[in-house]
Amino acid sequence: MEETTRHPLALARLALGMTMDELVSGIRAAAARRGLRSGTDEARVRKWQRGVEPSEESQIYIAEALGWPADIVRAADWPTLAASLSQTVAWDRFDLGRHTHASQYWIAGLHNAHEAGDHDMGAGLLGDLACARPVSDLVPVRSAGVESKSLVRPLHLAGLTAAA
């Protein structure tokens, strides 16, 4: 069965073994601890997972619901957080041998890093993309005796003059 690419928020929820309903309840509980009400429902969470950026307050509630310290969340950091989650999931997929999915997550993270203006994160994601190639991609292609022909006669002009 083909795996579908999921938003990092959904993956974080699933990694914690939380259902969508549990996440919604956790978000509402975080608001209630502050004497507030949150209008978050499953439809709203699905919107966030499709790329709609949550409000700053909702980001704090999401962090608390996922067990993260609320004081690390800033509205401007949402794309960086998504990029970081994408990077983590990408390596997980790569380690499972799902290289296409890993690439999709690295690229999604790269878009988020660009949105956040986080050049260091972007550079890291590009490095991940460049380095994380399956071993099968590194094996030289052997067709029509190319290797043996290249060893028999020099291909560089300097080699032609030295052989003459």
C-alpha positions as a Markdown table, in Angstrom:
| # | Residue | x | y | z |
|---|---|---|---|---|
| 1 | Met | 0.0 | 0.0 | 0.0 |
| 2 | Glu | 1.4 | 3.4 | -1.0 |
| 3 | Glu | 2.0 | 5.8 | 1.9 |
| 4 | Thr | 0.6 | 9.3 | 1.5 |
| 5 | Thr | 2.7 | 12.3 | 2.5 |
| 6 | Arg | 1.4 | 13.8 | 5.7 |
| 7 | His | 1.8 | 17.3 | 7.2 |
| 8 | Pro | 4.4 | 17.4 | 10.1 |
| 9 | Leu | 1.6 | 18.4 | 12.5 |
| 10 | Ala | -0.2 | 15.1 | 11.7 |
| 11 | Leu | 3.0 | 13.2 | 12.0 |
| 12 | Ala | 3.8 | 14.7 | 15.4 |
| 13 | Arg | 0.4 | 13.8 | 16.6 |
| 14 | Leu | 0.7 | 10.2 | 15.3 |
| 15 | Ala | 4.2 | 9.8 | 16.7 |
| 16 | Leu | 2.7 | 10.5 | 20.1 |
| 17 | Gly | -0.1 | 8.0 | 19.5 |
| 18 | Met | -2.7 | 10.8 | 19.6 |
| 19 | Thr | -6.0 | 10.7 | 17.8 |
| 20 | Met | -7.3 | 13.8 | 16.1 |
| 21 | Asp | -9.9 | 14.0 | 18.8 |
| 22 | Glu | -7.3 | 13.8 | 21.5 |
| 23 | Leu | -5.3 | 16.6 | 19.9 |
| 24 | Val | -8.4 | 18.8 | 19.6 |
| 25 | Ser | -9.2 | 18.1 | 23.3 |
| 26 | Gly | -5.6 | 18.9 | 24.3 |
| 27 | Ile | -5.8 | 22.2 | 22.4 |
| 28 | Arg | -9.1 | 23.1 | 24.1 |
| 29 | Ala | -7.7 | 22.1 | 27.5 |
| 30 | Ala | -4.6 | 24.3 | 27.0 |
| 31 | Ala | -7.0 | 27.3 | 26.3 |
| 32 | Ala | -9.1 | 26.4 | 29.3 |
| 33 | Arg | -6.1 | 26.5 | 31.6 |
| 34 | Arg | -5.8 | 30.1 | 30.7 |
| 35 | Gly | -9.5 | 30.8 | 31.4 |
| 36 | Leu | -10.2 | 30.9 | 27.6 |
| 37 | Arg | -12.1 | 28.9 | 25.1 |
| 38 | Ser | -10.7 | 27.6 | 21.9 |
| 39 | Gly | -13.0 | 27.1 | 18.9 |
| 40 | Thr | -10.6 | 24.4 | 17.5 |
| 41 | Asp | -12.3 | 21.4 | 16.0 |
| 42 | Glu | -11.2 | 18.6 | 13.7 |
| 43 | Ala | -12.0 | 20.7 | 10.6 |
| 44 | Arg | -9.7 | 23.5 | 11.8 |
| 45 | Val | -6.8 | 21.0 | 12.5 |
| 46 | Arg | -7.3 | 19.6 | 9.0 |
| 47 | Lys | -6.9 | 23.2 | 7.6 |
| 48 | Trp | -3.7 | 23.6 | 9.5 |
| 49 | Gln | -2.5 | 20.3 | 8.1 |
| 50 | Arg | -3.2 | 21.6 | 4.6 |
| 51 | Gly | -1.0 | 24.6 | 5.2 |
| 52 | Val | -3.2 | 27.3 | 6.8 |
| 53 | Glu | -1.1 | 28.9 | 9.5 |
| 54 | Pro | -2.6 | 28.8 | 13.0 |
| 55 | Ser | -2.9 | 32.0 | 15.1 |
| 56 | Glu | -0.2 | 32.6 | 17.6 |
| 57 | Glu | -2.5 | 31.6 | 20.5 |
| 58 | Ser | -3.4 | 28.4 | 18.7 |
| 59 | Gln | 0.3 | 27.6 | 18.1 |
| 60 | Ile | 0.9 | 27.8 | 21.9 |
| 61 | Tyr | -2.1 | 25.5 | 22.5 |
| 62 | Ile | -0.9 | 23.1 | 19.9 |
| 63 | Ala | 2.6 | 23.0 | 21.5 |
| 64 | Glu | 1.0 | 22.3 | 24.9 |
| 65 | Ala | -1.2 | 19.6 | 23.5 |
| 66 | Leu | 1.8 | 17.9 | 22.0 |
| 67 | Gly | 3.7 | 18.2 | 25.2 |
| 68 | Trp | 6.1 | 20.9 | 24.1 |
| 69 | Pro | 6.9 | 23.9 | 26.3 |
| 70 | Ala | 4.6 | 26.8 | 25.3 |
| 71 | Asp | 7.4 | 29.4 | 25.8 |
| 72 | Ile | 9.3 | 28.1 | 22.8 |
| 73 | Val | 6.5 | 28.9 | 20.4 |
| 74 | Arg | 6.5 | 32.2 | 18.5 |
| 75 | Ala | 4.2 | 33.0 | 15.6 |
| 76 | Ala | 7.1 | 33.7 | 13.3 |
| 77 | Asp | 8.6 | 30.3 | 14.1 |
| 78 | Trp | 5.7 | 28.3 | 12.7 |
| 79 | Pro | 7.3 | 27.7 | 9.2 |
| 80 | Thr | 10.7 | 26.9 | 10.9 |
| 81 | Leu | 8.9 | 24.4 | 13.2 |
| 82 | Ala | 7.2 | 22.8 | 10.2 |
| 83 | Ala | 10.6 | 22.7 | 8.4 |
| 84 | Ser | 12.2 | 21.0 | 11.5 |
| 85 | Leu | 9.5 | 18.5 | 11.7 |
| 86 | Ser | 9.7 | 17.8 | 8.0 |
| 87 | Gln | 13.4 | 17.2 | 8.3 |
| 88 | Thr | 13.0 | 14.7 | 11.2 |
| 89 | Val | 10.2 | 12.8 | 9.3 |
| 90 | Ala | 12.4 | 12.8 | 6.1 |
| 91 | Trp | 15.2 | 11.1 | 7.9 |
| 92 | Asp | 12.8 | 8.6 | 9.4 |
| 93 | Arg | 11.4 | 7.8 | 6.0 |
| 94 | Phe | 14.9 | 7.6 | 4.5 |
| 95 | Asp | 16.0 | 5.1 | 7.2 |
| 96 | Leu | 12.9 | 3.0 | 6.4 |
| 97 | Gly | 14.0 | 2.9 | 2.7 |
| 98 | Arg | 11.2 | 5.2 | 1.5 |
| 99 | His | 13.5 | 7.6 | -0.3 |
| 100 | Thr | 10.9 | 9.2 | -2.5 |
| 101 | His | 8.8 | 10.1 | 0.6 |
| 102 | Ala | 12.0 | 11.4 | 2.3 |
| 103 | Ser | 12.7 | 13.7 | -0.6 |
| 104 | Gln | 9.1 | 15.0 | -0.5 |
| 105 | Tyr | 9.5 | 15.9 | 3.2 |
| 106 | Trp | 12.9 | 17.6 | 2.6 |
| 107 | Ile | 11.5 | 19.6 | -0.2 |
| 108 | Ala | 8.4 | 20.6 | 2.0 |
| 109 | Gly | 10.8 | 21.6 | 4.8 |
| 110 | Leu | 12.8 | 23.6 | 2.3 |
| 111 | His | 9.7 | 25.6 | 1.3 |
| 112 | Asn | 8.9 | 26.2 | 5.0 |
| 113 | Ala | 12.5 | 27.3 | 5.7 |
| 114 | His | 12.2 | 29.7 | 2.8 |
| 115 | Glu | 8.9 | 31.1 | 4.1 |
| 116 | Ala | 10.5 | 31.6 | 7.5 |
| 117 | Gly | 13.6 | 33.2 | 6.0 |
| 118 | Asp | 15.7 | 30.6 | 7.8 |
| 119 | His | 18.7 | 30.3 | 5.6 |
| 120 | Asp | 20.6 | 28.0 | 7.9 |
| 121 | Met | 17.7 | 25.5 | 8.0 |
| 122 | Gly | 17.4 | 25.8 | 4.2 |
| 123 | Ala | 21.0 | 25.0 | 3.8 |
| 124 | Gly | 20.8 | 22.0 | 6.1 |
| 125 | Leu | 17.8 | 20.7 | 4.2 |
| 126 | Leu | 19.6 | 21.1 | 0.9 |
| 127 | Gly | 22.6 | 19.3 | 2.4 |
| 128 | Asp | 20.3 | 16.5 | 3.5 |
| 129 | Leu | 18.9 | 16.2 | 0.0 |
| 130 | Ala | 22.4 | 16.1 | -1.5 |
| 131 | Cys | 23.8 | 13.6 | 1.0 |
| 132 | Ala | 21.0 | 11.2 | 1.4 |
| 133 | Arg | 21.2 | 9.3 | -1.8 |
| 134 | Pro | 20.6 | 5.5 | -1.8 |
| 135 | Val | 23.7 | 3.4 | -2.2 |
| 136 | Ser | 22.2 | 2.1 | -5.5 |
| 137 | Asp | 22.5 | 5.6 | -6.9 |
| 138 | Leu | 26.2 | 5.6 | -6.2 |
| 139 | Val | 27.0 | 2.4 | -8.1 |
| 140 | Pro | 28.6 | 3.3 | -11.5 |
| 141 | Val | 26.4 | 2.5 | -14.5 |
| 142 | Arg | 28.0 | -0.2 | -16.7 |
| 143 | Ser | 26.7 | -0.2 | -20.2 |
| 144 | Ala | 28.4 | -1.1 | -23.5 |
| 145 | Gly | 31.8 | -1.5 | -21.9 |
| 146 | Val | 32.2 | 2.2 | -21.2 |
| 147 | Glu | 34.6 | 1.6 | -18.3 |
| 148 | Ser | 36.9 | -0.7 | -20.3 |
| 149 | Lys | 37.0 | 1.7 | -23.3 |
| 150 | Ser | 37.9 | 4.6 | -21.0 |
| 151 | Leu | 40.8 | 2.6 | -19.5 |
| 152 | Val | 42.2 | 1.6 | -22.9 |
| 153 | Arg | 42.5 | 5.0 | -24.5 |
| 154 | Pro | 42.8 | 8.4 | -22.8 |
| 155 | Leu | 39.8 | 10.7 | -23.1 |
| 156 | His | 41.7 | 13.9 | -22.2 |
| 157 | Leu | 43.7 | 15.9 | -24.7 |
| 158 | Ala | 46.8 | 15.9 | -22.3 |
| 159 | Gly | 46.7 | 12.1 | -22.3 |
| 160 | Leu | 46.7 | 12.0 | -26.1 |
| 161 | Thr | 49.9 | 14.0 | -26.3 |
| 162 | Ala | 51.6 | 12.0 | -23.5 |
| 163 | Ala | 50.8 | 8.8 | -25.3 |
| 164 | Ala | 52.1 | 10.0 | -28.6 |
